[in-house]
Coordinates of C-alpha atoms and ligand atoms in Angstrom, one line a residue:
X1 CA -14.0 21.9 46.6
X2 CA -12.4 20.4 49.7
X3 CA -12.1 23.7 51.6
X4 CA -12.1 23.4 55.4
X5 CA -15.1 25.0 56.9
X6 CA -15.2 26.8 60.3
X7 CA -17.5 24.1 61.7
X8 CA -14.8 21.6 61.2
X9 CA -12.9 23.1 64.1
X10 CA -15.3 21.1 66.4
X11 CA -13.3 18.0 65.5
X12 CA -10.3 19.4 67.4
X13 CA -12.3 19.9 70.7
X14 CA -11.5 17.5 73.5
X15 CA -13.4 16.7 76.7
X16 CA -11.8 17.2 80.1
X17 CA -14.2 14.8 81.8
X18 CA -12.9 11.3 81.6
X19 CA -14.9 8.8 79.5
X20 CA -17.2 11.4 78.2
X21 CA -17.3 12.4 74.5
X22 CA -18.1 15.8 73.3
X23 CA -21.3 15.4 71.2
X24 CA -22.7 18.0 68.9
X25 CA -26.2 17.6 67.6
X26 CA -26.7 19.3 64.2
X27 CA -29.9 21.4 63.9
X28 CA -32.4 19.5 61.8
X29 CA -34.4 21.6 59.3
X30 CA -37.4 19.7 58.0
X31 CA -37.9 20.2 54.3
X32 CA -41.6 20.6 53.3
X33 CA -42.9 17.6 51.3
X34 CA -44.1 19.8 48.5
X35 CA -40.6 21.1 48.0
X36 CA -39.2 17.6 47.8
X37 CA -41.9 16.6 45.3
X38 CA -41.1 19.7 43.2
X39 CA -37.4 19.0 43.1
X40 CA -37.9 15.3 42.1
X41 CA -40.4 16.3 39.4
X42 CA -37.9 18.9 38.0
X43 CA -35.2 16.2 38.0
X44 CA -37.4 13.8 36.1
X45 CA -38.4 16.3 33.5
X46 CA -34.8 17.4 33.0
X47 CA -33.6 13.8 32.6
X48 CA -36.4 13.2 30.0
X49 CA -35.3 16.3 28.1
X50 CA -31.6 15.3 28.3
X51 CA -32.3 11.8 27.1
X52 CA -34.5 13.0 24.3
X53 CA -31.7 15.3 23.2
X54 CA -29.0 12.7 23.6
X55 CA -30.8 9.6 22.3
X56 CA -33.6 10.9 20.0
X57 CA -34.1 7.6 18.1
X58 CA -34.2 5.4 21.2
X59 CA -36.6 7.8 23.0
X60 CA -38.9 7.9 19.9
X61 CA -39.0 4.1 19.7
X62 CA -40.1 4.0 23.4
X63 CA -42.4 6.9 23.3
X64 CA -44.5 6.1 20.1
X65 CA -45.9 2.7 21.4
X66 CA -46.6 4.3 24.8
X67 CA -48.5 7.1 23.3
X68 CA -50.4 4.8 20.9
X69 CA -51.2 2.5 23.9
X70 CA -52.5 5.4 25.9
X71 CA -54.6 7.0 23.1
X72 CA -55.9 4.1 21.0
X73 CA -55.5 1.0 23.3
X74 CA -53.3 -2.1 23.0
X75 CA -54.7 -3.5 19.8
X76 CA -53.9 -0.4 17.7
X77 CA -50.6 0.0 19.5
X78 CA -49.6 -3.6 18.8
X79 CA -50.7 -3.3 15.1
X80 CA -48.9 -0.1 14.5
X81 CA -45.7 -0.9 16.5
X82 CA -45.2 -4.5 15.1
X83 CA -43.6 -3.3 11.9
X84 CA -40.7 -1.8 13.8
X85 CA -39.2 -4.9 15.4
X86 CA -39.9 -6.8 12.2
X87 CA -38.0 -4.1 10.3
X88 CA -35.0 -4.5 12.6
X89 CA -35.0 -8.2 12.3
X90 CA -35.2 -7.9 8.5
X91 CA -32.4 -5.4 8.6
X92 CA -30.2 -7.6 10.7
X93 CA -30.8 -10.5 8.3
X94 CA -30.2 -8.6 5.1
X95 CA -27.2 -6.4 6.1
X96 CA -25.7 -7.7 9.3
X97 CA -22.6 -5.5 9.2
X98 CA -24.5 -2.2 9.0
X99 CA -27.1 -3.4 11.6
X100 CA -24.3 -4.2 14.0
X101 CA -22.5 -0.9 13.4
X102 CA -25.5 1.3 13.7
X103 CA -27.8 -0.5 16.2
X104 CA -26.0 -3.5 17.7
X105 CA -22.9 -1.7 19.0
X106 CA -25.0 1.2 20.4
X107 CA -27.2 -1.2 22.3
X108 CA -24.1 -3.1 23.5
X109 CA -22.6 0.3 24.6
X110 CA -25.7 1.2 26.5
X111 CA -25.7 -2.2 28.2
X112 CA -22.1 -2.0 29.1
X113 CA -22.5 1.5 30.4
X114 CA -25.4 0.5 32.7
X115 CA -24.3 -3.0 33.7
X116 CA -20.5 -2.8 33.9
X117 CA -19.3 0.8 34.2
X118 CA -22.0 2.7 36.0
X119 CA -22.6 -0.2 38.4
X120 CA -18.9 -0.5 39.4
X121 CA -17.9 3.1 38.9
X122 CA -18.1 4.3 42.5
X123 CA -16.3 1.4 44.2
X124 CA -13.6 1.1 41.5
X125 CA -12.9 4.9 41.7
X126 CA -12.8 5.0 45.5
X127 CA -10.7 1.8 45.9
X128 CA -8.3 2.7 43.2
X129 CA -7.8 6.1 44.7
X130 CA -9.1 8.0 41.7
X131 CA -12.2 9.2 43.6
X132 CA -12.4 10.6 47.1
X133 CA -14.9 10.0 49.9
X134 CA -14.8 13.1 52.1
X135 CA -17.2 13.9 54.9
X136 CA -19.8 11.5 53.7
X137 CA -19.7 12.7 50.1
X138 CA -18.1 11.0 47.1
X139 CA -16.1 13.1 44.7
X140 CA -15.8 10.9 41.6
X141 CA -14.4 11.5 38.1
X142 CA -17.4 11.7 35.7
X143 CA -18.3 8.8 33.4
X144 CA -19.3 10.6 30.2
X145 CA -20.0 8.0 27.6
X146 CA -19.2 4.5 26.5
X147 CA -18.8 3.4 22.9
X148 CA -18.1 -0.1 21.6
X149 CA -15.8 -1.0 18.8
X150 CA -15.7 -4.6 17.4
X151 CA -13.2 -5.6 20.1
X152 CA -13.1 -3.0 22.9
X153 CA -15.1 -0.6 25.0
X154 CA -14.0 3.0 24.9
X155 CA -15.0 4.9 28.1
X156 CA -14.8 8.7 28.0
X157 CA -14.1 10.2 31.4
X158 CA -13.8 13.7 32.8
X159 CA -11.0 13.7 35.4
X160 CA -11.5 15.4 38.8
X161 CA -10.0 18.9 38.9
X162 CA -6.4 18.7 39.7
X163 CA -5.9 15.1 38.5
X164 CA -3.1 14.3 36.0
X165 CA -3.1 11.7 33.3
X166 CA -0.3 9.9 35.2
X167 CA -2.7 9.4 38.1
X168 CA -4.8 7.2 35.8
X169 CA -1.9 5.7 33.9
X170 CA -0.6 4.5 37.3
X171 CA -3.8 2.6 38.0
X172 CA -4.5 0.8 34.7
X173 CA -4.3 -2.6 36.5
X174 CA -6.9 -1.4 39.1
X175 CA -9.2 -0.2 36.3
X176 CA -8.8 -3.4 34.2
X177 CA -9.5 -5.7 37.1
X178 CA -12.2 -3.5 38.5
X179 CA -14.2 -3.5 35.2
X180 CA -13.4 -7.2 34.4
X181 CA -11.1 -6.5 31.4
X182 CA -7.8 -8.0 30.6
X183 CA -6.1 -4.7 30.2
X184 CA -6.7 -0.9 30.1
X185 CA -5.1 1.8 28.0
X186 CA -5.3 5.5 28.7
X187 CA -5.3 8.2 26.1
X188 CA -6.0 11.9 26.3
X189 CA -8.8 13.5 24.2
X190 CA -8.4 17.0 25.4
X191 CA -7.6 18.9 28.6
X192 CA -9.2 17.1 31.5
X193 CA -10.8 14.4 29.4
X194 CA -9.6 10.8 28.8
X195 CA -10.6 7.7 26.9
X196 CA -10.0 4.4 28.7
X197 CA -9.9 1.4 26.3
X198 CA -10.9 -1.9 27.8
X199 CA -10.6 -4.9 25.4
X200 CA -13.6 -7.3 25.4
X201 CA -11.7 -9.9 23.4
X202 CA -8.2 -10.2 22.0
X203 CA -8.4 -9.6 18.2
X204 CA -4.7 -10.7 17.9
X205 CA -5.1 -14.1 19.6
X206 CA -4.8 -16.1 16.4
X207 CA -1.7 -16.2 14.3
X208 CA -1.8 -14.6 10.9
X209 CA -0.5 -16.2 7.8
X210 CA 2.2 -14.4 5.8
X211 CA 0.9 -11.3 3.9
X212 CA 0.9 -11.8 0.2
X213 CA 3.9 -10.4 -1.6
X214 CA 2.8 -7.0 -3.2
X215 CA 2.1 -7.0 -6.9
X216 CA 3.9 -3.8 -7.6
X217 CA 7.4 -2.7 -6.4
X218 CA 7.1 -0.6 -3.2
X219 CA 9.7 0.8 -0.9
X220 CA 7.2 1.1 1.9
X221 CA 5.4 1.4 4.1
X222 CA 5.4 -2.4 4.2
X223 CA 2.5 -4.4 5.5
X224 CA 3.7 -6.4 8.4
X225 CA 0.5 -7.7 10.1
X226 CA -2.5 -6.1 11.8
X227 CA -3.2 -3.6 14.5
X228 CA -5.5 -4.3 17.3
X229 CA -8.4 -2.3 15.6
X230 CA -8.1 -4.7 12.6
X231 CA -6.4 -2.2 10.3
X232 CA -3.2 -3.2 8.6
X233 CA 0.0 -2.6 10.4
X234 CA 2.3 -0.7 8.1
X235 CA 5.9 -0.2 8.8
X236 CA 8.0 2.6 7.4
X237 CA 11.4 1.4 6.3
X238 CA 12.6 4.1 4.0
X239 CA 13.7 7.2 5.7
X240 CA 14.0 5.7 9.2
X241 CA 15.6 2.9 11.2
X242 CA 13.8 0.2 13.2
X243 CA 14.8 -1.6 16.4
X244 CA 12.9 -4.7 17.2
X245 CA 13.3 -5.9 20.8
X246 CA 11.9 -9.2 22.2
X247 CA 12.9 -12.1 24.4
X248 CA 13.8 -15.4 22.8
X249 CA 10.9 -16.8 20.9
X250 CA 9.0 -13.5 20.8
X251 CA 8.8 -13.6 17.0
X252 CA 11.4 -11.1 15.9
X253 CA 11.9 -13.2 12.9
X254 CA 8.4 -12.7 11.7
X255 CA 8.9 -8.9 11.6
X256 CA 12.2 -9.3 9.7
X257 CA 10.8 -11.7 7.2
X258 CA 7.6 -9.8 6.7
X259 CA 9.6 -6.7 5.9
X260 CA 11.8 -8.6 3.4
X261 CA 8.7 -10.2 1.9
X262 CA 7.1 -6.8 1.3
X263 CA 10.2 -5.4 -0.3
X264 CA 11.0 -8.3 -2.7
X265 CA 9.3 -6.8 -5.8
X266 CA 11.2 -3.6 -5.2
X267 CA 14.4 -5.6 -4.9
X268 CA 13.7 -7.3 -8.2
X269 CA 13.0 -3.9 -9.8
X270 CA 16.4 -2.7 -8.5
X271 CA 14.9 -0.1 -6.2
X272 CA 16.0 -1.8 -3.0
X273 CA 19.0 -3.8 -1.8
X274 CA 18.8 -6.1 1.2
X275 CA 22.1 -6.5 3.1
X276 CA 22.0 -9.1 5.8
X277 CA 24.1 -9.6 8.9
X278 CA 23.4 -12.9 10.6
X279 CA 25.8 -13.4 13.5
X280 CA 23.5 -16.1 15.0
X281 CA 23.6 -18.0 11.8
X282 CA 20.0 -19.0 12.3
X283 CA 17.4 -16.6 11.1
X284 CA 18.6 -15.0 7.9
X285 CA 20.8 -17.9 6.7
X286 CA 17.6 -19.7 5.7
X287 CA 17.0 -17.3 2.9
X288 CA 20.6 -16.4 2.3
X289 CA 20.3 -16.6 -1.5
X290 CA 18.0 -13.6 -1.4
X291 CA 20.8 -11.4 -0.1
X292 CA 23.7 -12.7 -2.2
X293 CA 26.4 -11.3 -2.3
X294 CA 25.6 -9.0 0.7
X295 CA 25.4 -11.6 3.4
X296 CA 27.7 -11.7 6.4
X297 CA 27.8 -14.2 9.3
X298 CA 31.2 -14.0 11.1
X299 CA 32.0 -10.9 13.0
X300 CA 34.8 -10.0 10.6
X301 CA 32.4 -10.3 7.6
X302 CA 29.8 -8.3 9.5
X303 CA 32.3 -5.5 10.2
X304 CA 33.4 -5.4 6.6
X305 CA 29.8 -5.3 5.3
X306 CA 28.8 -2.5 7.6
X307 CA 31.9 -0.5 6.6
X308 CA 30.9 -1.1 2.9
X309 CA 27.5 0.4 3.8
X310 CA 29.2 3.4 5.4
X311 CA 31.3 3.9 2.2
X312 CA 28.1 3.8 0.1
X313 CA 26.5 6.3 2.5
X314 CA 29.5 8.7 2.4
X315 CA 29.8 8.5 -1.4
X316 CA 26.1 9.4 -1.7
X317 CA 26.4 12.1 0.9
X318 CA 29.3 13.7 -1.2
X319 CA 27.3 13.4 -4.4
X320 CA 23.9 14.6 -2.9
X321 CA 25.4 17.4 -0.8
X322 CA 24.0 20.8 -2.0
X323 CA 21.8 19.1 -4.7
X324 CA 19.1 17.2 -2.8
X325 CA 18.1 16.9 0.8
X326 CA 16.2 13.6 0.7
X327 CA 16.5 10.3 -1.1
X328 CA 14.2 8.9 -3.8
X329 CA 15.0 5.3 -4.5
X330 CA 16.2 4.7 -8.1
X331 CA 18.1 1.9 -9.9
X332 CA 21.3 4.0 -9.7
X333 CA 20.8 4.8 -6.0
X334 CA 18.5 2.1 -4.5
X335 CA 17.3 2.1 -0.9
X336 CA 19.7 0.0 1.1
X337 CA 18.2 -1.9 4.1
X338 CA 20.8 -3.3 6.4
X339 CA 19.2 -6.1 8.4
X340 CA 20.9 -7.2 11.6
X341 CA 19.7 -10.2 13.5
X342 CA 20.7 -10.1 17.2
X343 CA 22.8 -7.0 17.0
X344 CA 24.1 -7.6 20.6
X345 CA 26.3 -10.5 19.2
X346 CA 28.2 -7.9 17.3
X347 CA 28.4 -5.2 20.0
X348 CA 28.0 -6.2 23.6
X349 CA 28.9 -9.9 23.4
X350 CA 31.8 -9.4 20.9
X351 CA 35.1 -10.5 22.6
X352 CA 37.4 -8.9 20.0
X353 CA 37.7 -5.3 21.0
X354 CA 38.8 -4.0 17.7
X355 CA 35.9 -5.7 15.8
X356 CA 33.5 -4.5 18.5
X357 CA 34.7 -0.9 18.0
X358 CA 34.6 -1.1 14.2
X359 CA 31.0 -2.5 14.2
X360 CA 29.7 -0.1 16.8
X361 CA 31.2 2.9 15.0
X362 CA 29.8 1.8 11.6
X363 CA 26.3 1.2 13.2
X364 CA 26.3 4.5 14.9
X365 CA 27.4 6.3 11.6
X366 CA 24.7 4.6 9.6
X367 CA 21.9 5.3 12.1
X368 CA 22.9 8.9 12.5
X369 CA 23.5 9.8 8.9
X370 CA 22.1 7.1 6.7
X371 CA 18.4 7.8 6.4
X372 CA 18.7 11.0 4.3
X373 CA 20.8 9.3 1.7
X374 CA 18.7 6.1 1.4
X375 CA 20.3 3.7 3.9
X376 CA 18.2 2.2 6.7
X377 CA 19.0 -0.2 9.5
X378 CA 16.5 -2.9 10.8
X379 CA 18.0 -4.4 13.9
X380 CA 16.7 -7.1 16.2
X381 CA 17.9 -7.8 19.8
X382 CA 16.8 -9.7 22.8
X383 CA 18.1 -7.5 25.6
X384 CA 17.4 -3.8 25.3
X385 CA 19.5 -2.6 28.3
X386 CA 21.8 0.3 27.6
X387 CA 24.9 -1.8 28.4
X388 CA 23.9 -4.1 25.7
X389 CA 22.7 -1.6 23.1
X390 CA 24.0 1.8 23.8
X391 CA 22.8 3.3 20.5
X392 CA 19.2 2.3 20.9
X393 CA 18.1 5.9 20.9
X394 CA 19.4 6.4 17.4
X395 CA 16.6 4.3 16.1
X396 CA 13.5 6.5 15.5
X397 CA 11.1 3.6 15.3
X398 CA 11.0 0.9 18.0
X399 CA 8.9 -2.2 18.4
X400 CA 8.6 -4.0 21.7
X401 CA 7.6 -7.7 21.4
X402 CA 7.4 -9.9 24.5
X403 CA 9.9 -8.7 27.1
X404 CA 11.1 -10.4 30.2
X405 CA 10.8 -7.5 32.6
X406 CA 8.4 -4.6 32.9
X407 CA 11.3 -2.0 33.2
X408 CA 12.4 -3.0 29.7
X409 CA 9.2 -1.7 28.1
X410 CA 10.1 2.0 28.6
X411 CA 13.7 1.2 27.6
X412 CA 12.4 0.2 24.2
X413 CA 9.4 2.4 23.6
X414 CA 10.4 5.5 25.7
X415 CA 9.3 6.9 29.0
X416 CA 5.7 6.4 30.1
X417 CA 4.9 3.8 27.4
X418 CA 4.1 1.0 29.9
X419 CA 2.0 3.4 32.0
X420 CA 0.0 4.1 28.9
X421 CA -0.7 0.4 28.4
X422 CA 2.2 -1.1 26.5
X423 CA 2.3 -4.2 28.6
X424 CA 4.9 -6.0 26.6
X425 CA 6.1 -7.9 29.7
X426 CA 2.6 -9.5 29.9
X427 CA 2.4 -10.9 26.4
X428 CA 1.8 -14.7 26.5
X429 CA 4.9 -16.8 26.1
X430 CA 2.7 -19.4 24.2
X431 CA 3.8 -18.9 20.6
X432 CA 0.3 -19.5 19.4
X433 CA -1.1 -16.6 21.5
X434 CA 1.9 -14.3 21.8
X435 CA 4.6 -14.7 19.2
X436 CA 4.7 -11.7 16.9
X437 CA 2.5 -9.7 19.2
X438 CA 4.0 -6.4 20.3
X439 CA 3.6 -2.7 20.8
X440 CA 4.8 0.1 18.6
X441 CA 4.8 3.8 19.3
X442 CA 4.4 5.8 16.1
X443 CA 6.3 9.0 15.7
X444 CA 3.1 10.9 15.5
X445 CA 1.4 9.7 18.7
X446 CA 2.5 8.9 22.2
X447 CA -0.1 6.2 22.5
X448 CA 1.3 2.7 22.1
X449 CA -0.4 0.6 19.4
X450 CA -0.8 -3.1 19.9
X451 CA 0.0 -5.1 16.8
X452 CA 0.7 -8.7 15.6
X453 CA 3.1 -9.6 12.8
X454 CA 2.1 -12.2 10.2
X455 CA 4.0 -15.4 10.5
X456 CA 6.3 -16.1 7.6
X457 CA 6.9 -19.9 7.7
X458 CA 9.9 -21.9 6.5
X459 CA 7.8 -22.9 3.5
X460 CA 7.0 -19.2 2.7
X461 CA 10.7 -18.4 2.9
X462 CA 11.5 -21.3 0.7
X463 CA 9.0 -20.1 -1.9
X464 CA 10.3 -16.5 -1.7
X465 CA 13.9 -17.8 -2.4
X466 CA 12.7 -19.8 -5.3
X467 CA 10.8 -17.0 -6.9
X468 CA 13.1 -14.0 -6.0
X469 CA 16.7 -15.1 -5.4
X470 CA 18.9 -13.8 -8.2
X471 CA 20.0 -17.2 -9.3
X472 CA 16.7 -19.0 -8.2
X473 CA 18.8 -20.0 -5.2
X474 CA 18.1 -22.8 -2.8
X475 CA 17.4 -22.5 1.0
X476 CA 19.9 -24.2 3.3
Ligands
LIG1 N1 4.0 -13.8 14.0 C1 4.0 -15.0 14.5 N2 2.8 -15.6 14.7 C2 2.7 -16.9 15.2 N3 3.7 -17.6 15.6 C3 4.9 -17.1 15.5 C4 5.1 -15.8 14.9 N4 6.4 -15.5 14.9 C5 7.1 -16.6 15.4 N5 6.2 -17.5 15.7 C6 6.4 -18.8 16.4 O1 7.4 -18.6 17.5 C7 8.6 -19.3 17.2 C8 9.8 -18.4 17.6 O2 9.8 -17.3 16.7 P1 11.2 -16.6 16.3 O3 12.3 -17.6 16.0 O4 10.9 -15.6 15.2 O5 11.5 -15.8 17.6 P2 12.7 -14.9 17.8 O6 12.2 -13.7 18.6 O7 13.5 -14.6 16.6 O8 13.6 -15.8 18.8 P3 15.2 -15.9 18.9 O9 15.6 -14.6 19.4 O10 15.3 -17.0 19.9 O11 15.6 -16.2 17.6 C9 8.6 -19.7 15.8 O12 9.2 -20.9 15.6 C10 7.1 -19.8 15.5 O13 6.6 -21.1 15.8

């Protein structure tokens, strides 16, 4: 496309006469007017055919009144066309949801296409470096279509030949600011084709109350909150391990407590056991009675409890070996969820070397061998650096809440997560707006999903303890 033509060699010529430029005058070929008119007419007809093919309903709505006006005059056109807008108004009043889905969002998408994306496409592409301006011509990625969901615009784009997804992922800030959005996420549809997601509003801006405790015992997936698209955020706990990373006040507690809440009926049914390690003596101690007698706070107690979990794991592995390859929770062999709040207290910040070694070894054993025999670990930590948490890669599922630094995002969610839009370092520190908001990367997709956990208040925990603690225990 950008091949150098022989005529370009003229650029390399220099004049030997001082102060005199070498000037070449291109030959001007005058196009006959009839040819220009023919070309323009062909283009008009082609665009009418293309629009009729792409938007048959919109074109019919426009064409019918025009034809009526031309053939029968304005009175008949008005009389016959009036039922249409009245029908739309009646539809909007009677069934607003279907009207918005089928008509409203399409109109909005068309408006956003024309007013926002097409209007700014050329400058944004050139300035961001995604398009090229070469010898008076623009080579731009193609804007294929815009669709609107309840909260975001999804813009389908065909990349220029030779571009990579990374070229776009590196420029999400240019794109977001260029099109007046707060952020931009890039996902691949197929070779050469991308979808850019630009939020119009933040559907996670208001805190969610605690999710009701399920009626029936379930070992998961547990409903923790909502995803950005409004669907429930379900977290797998059985058959995996989860690491929740977030700065202080990011809302790690809401994920821990929402998980516990969702598992309580299964705990009562004997299908799940919750083992709690609470070295900070803050978060889990509030509902301590729910875990009795498997609650540990001091580092010694924590090491012992973890080693007990390893013993259960090894006993099950011996029993299951050769008979079954996966675990189904039963009353005899319940699913054991080991919950660790601020795991770094037990590993990186632990002064006693022997305890540190015992705890690290037990955690590594559980996370490498526990899931097949029904033991899972849910660990929370503030600082995801490797020096602090050297076994973070042993957790298959990771959740990044608000983080202090942009480099920490990929440490938690894996390489390239931030480039693809997991801006966990830009989550608001205001608890009302940002606590419990985070990004998860599901095992099945490389695209980070933005989520918000429901807030389990002290009163909710108090009620949970009252209703579900073995001895109807009291909170501290
Ligand atoms: N999901 C949520 N929705 C709204 N607000 C929340 C949510 N989770 C927590 N908060 C608010 O943010 C505050 C801090 O939350 P939390 O203690 O869970 O954070 P944390 O990440 O555990 O912090 P730390 O590591 O310091 O213990 C809470 O007191 C609460 O007011």
